[in-house]
mmCIF file of C-alpha atoms in Angstrom:
data_model
loop_
_atom_site.group_PDB
_atom_site.id
_atom_site.type_symbol
_atom_site.label_atom_id
_atom_site.label_comp_id
_atom_site.label_asym_id
_atom_site.label_seq_id
_atom_site.Cartn_x
_atom_site.Cartn_y
_atom_site.Cartn_z
ATOM 1 C CA MET A 1 15.596 -14.174 -17.632
ATOM 2 C CA THR A 2 16.770 -11.573 -15.152
ATOM 3 C CA GLU A 3 14.737 -8.389 -14.738
ATOM 4 C CA LYS A 4 16.641 -5.173 -15.232
ATOM 5 C CA SER A 5 16.820 -2.779 -12.331
ATOM 6 C CA ASN A 6 17.651 0.873 -12.042
ATOM 7 C CA GLN A 7 18.952 2.908 -9.139
ATOM 8 C CA VAL A 8 16.389 5.471 -8.031
ATOM 9 C CA GLU A 9 17.285 8.353 -5.745
ATOM 10 C CA VAL A 10 14.565 9.426 -3.338
ATOM 11 C CA THR A 11 14.278 11.758 -0.374
ATOM 12 C CA LEU A 12 12.779 10.254 2.751
ATOM 13 C CA LEU A 13 12.715 12.095 6.064
ATOM 14 C CA GLY A 14 14.808 14.812 4.454
ATOM 15 C CA LYS A 15 17.604 12.413 3.580
ATOM 16 C CA THR A 16 18.587 11.102 0.180
ATOM 17 C CA HIS A 17 18.518 7.334 -0.350
ATOM 18 C CA GLN A 18 19.277 5.075 -3.314
ATOM 19 C CA PHE A 19 17.019 2.093 -4.022
ATOM 20 C CA ALA A 20 17.219 -0.558 -6.701
ATOM 21 C CA CYS A 21 13.967 -0.664 -8.605
ATOM 22 C CA THR A 22 12.723 -2.967 -11.343
ATOM 23 C CA GLU A 23 12.815 -1.179 -14.682
ATOM 24 C CA GLY A 24 9.455 0.446 -15.386
ATOM 25 C CA GLN A 25 8.478 0.596 -11.703
ATOM 26 C CA GLU A 26 10.312 3.799 -10.868
ATOM 27 C CA GLN A 27 7.208 5.986 -10.691
ATOM 28 C CA LEU A 28 5.508 3.535 -8.338
ATOM 29 C CA LEU A 29 8.499 3.783 -5.998
ATOM 30 C CA LEU A 30 8.452 7.587 -6.181
ATOM 31 C CA ASP A 31 4.709 7.589 -5.458
ATOM 32 C CA ALA A 32 5.212 5.275 -2.475
ATOM 33 C CA VAL A 33 7.931 7.536 -1.080
ATOM 34 C CA ALA A 34 5.688 10.582 -1.544
ATOM 35 C CA LEU A 35 2.848 8.828 0.302
ATOM 36 C CA LEU A 36 5.140 7.787 3.141
ATOM 37 C CA ASN A 37 6.560 11.311 3.447
ATOM 38 C CA GLN A 38 3.007 12.688 3.495
ATOM 39 C CA ARG A 39 1.948 10.250 6.215
ATOM 40 C CA VAL A 40 5.019 11.034 8.315
ATOM 41 C CA ASP A 41 4.196 14.750 8.079
ATOM 42 C CA GLU A 42 0.579 14.015 9.092
ATOM 43 C CA MET A 43 1.734 12.001 12.107
ATOM 44 C CA LYS A 44 4.006 14.828 13.182
ATOM 45 C CA GLN A 45 1.147 17.343 12.889
ATOM 46 C CA LYS A 46 -1.618 15.225 14.438
ATOM 47 C CA SER A 47 0.200 13.822 17.408
ATOM 48 C CA THR A 48 2.766 14.748 19.961
ATOM 49 C CA VAL A 49 5.326 12.704 18.031
ATOM 50 C CA ARG A 50 8.071 15.021 16.872
ATOM 51 C CA ASN A 51 10.896 12.515 16.517
ATOM 52 C CA GLU A 52 11.100 11.586 12.831
ATOM 53 C CA GLN A 53 11.876 7.939 13.525
ATOM 54 C CA ASN A 54 8.794 7.574 15.732
ATOM 55 C CA ALA A 55 6.694 9.459 13.187
ATOM 56 C CA LEU A 56 7.974 7.078 10.502
ATOM 57 C CA LEU A 57 7.016 4.052 12.606
ATOM 58 C CA LEU A 58 3.575 5.483 13.316
ATOM 59 C CA ALA A 59 3.032 6.278 9.628
ATOM 60 C CA ALA A 60 4.112 2.755 8.653
ATOM 61 C CA LEU A 61 1.690 1.268 11.185
ATOM 62 C CA HIS A 62 -1.140 3.404 9.813
ATOM 63 C CA LEU A 63 -0.321 2.332 6.258
ATOM 64 C CA CYS A 64 -0.274 -1.332 7.328
ATOM 65 C CA HIS A 65 -3.641 -0.851 9.027
ATOM 66 C CA ASP A 66 -5.048 0.723 5.851
ATOM 67 C CA LEU A 67 -3.707 -2.195 3.814
ATOM 68 C CA GLN A 68 -5.298 -4.725 6.164
ATOM 69 C CA ASP A 69 -8.647 -2.924 5.894
ATOM 70 C CA LEU A 70 -8.448 -3.016 2.098
ATOM 71 C CA GLN A 71 -7.557 -6.718 2.167
ATOM 72 C CA ARG A 72 -10.559 -7.456 4.420
ATOM 73 C CA VAL A 73 -12.883 -5.550 2.087
ATOM 74 C CA ASN A 74 -11.403 -7.331 -0.935
ATOM 75 C CA ASN A 75 -11.814 -10.759 0.704
ATOM 76 C CA SER A 76 -15.404 -9.952 1.622
ATOM 77 C CA GLN A 77 -16.171 -8.830 -1.923
ATOM 78 C CA GLN A 78 -14.590 -11.971 -3.359
ATOM 79 C CA THR A 79 -16.716 -14.113 -1.048
ATOM 80 C CA GLN A 80 -19.846 -12.241 -2.100
ATOM 81 C CA GLN A 81 -18.957 -12.609 -5.771
ATOM 82 C CA GLN A 82 -18.333 -16.333 -5.371
ATOM 83 C CA THR A 83 -21.688 -16.719 -3.607
ATOM 84 C CA LEU A 84 -23.420 -14.950 -6.502
ATOM 85 C CA ILE A 85 -21.555 -17.086 -9.058
ATOM 86 C CA ASP A 86 -22.566 -20.254 -7.205
ATOM 87 C CA LYS A 87 -26.206 -19.155 -7.115
ATOM 88 C CA LEU A 88 -26.135 -18.303 -10.811
ATOM 89 C CA GLN A 89 -24.582 -21.657 -11.675
ATOM 90 C CA MET A 90 -27.226 -23.469 -9.611
ATOM 91 C CA HIS A 91 -29.967 -21.477 -11.318
ATOM 92 C CA LEU A 92 -28.561 -22.249 -14.772
ATOM 93 C CA ALA A 93 -28.202 -25.937 -13.899
ATOM 94 C CA ASP A 94 -31.864 -26.055 -12.832
ATOM 95 C CA ASN A 95 -33.005 -24.662 -16.187
#
């Protein structure tokens, strides 16, 4: 079965763009665009980068870095949870 998609119009770097978006995911796309626009503005304010393309690249790199940090934390938490589950299973097997 094919998922339905809708065209969503967004403004990124002051320009209007059309993106296909899976039905029901429109707000997530709009939120992502808002976050990216916010990060681009932050890069332009915090650094000497004034060129929008460079600010966009810098913002994307920062977002990727944030994602990697979250993935590392998630992996660490999963490892800790599995260790606790293993200990609990060993304890229950001993009883």
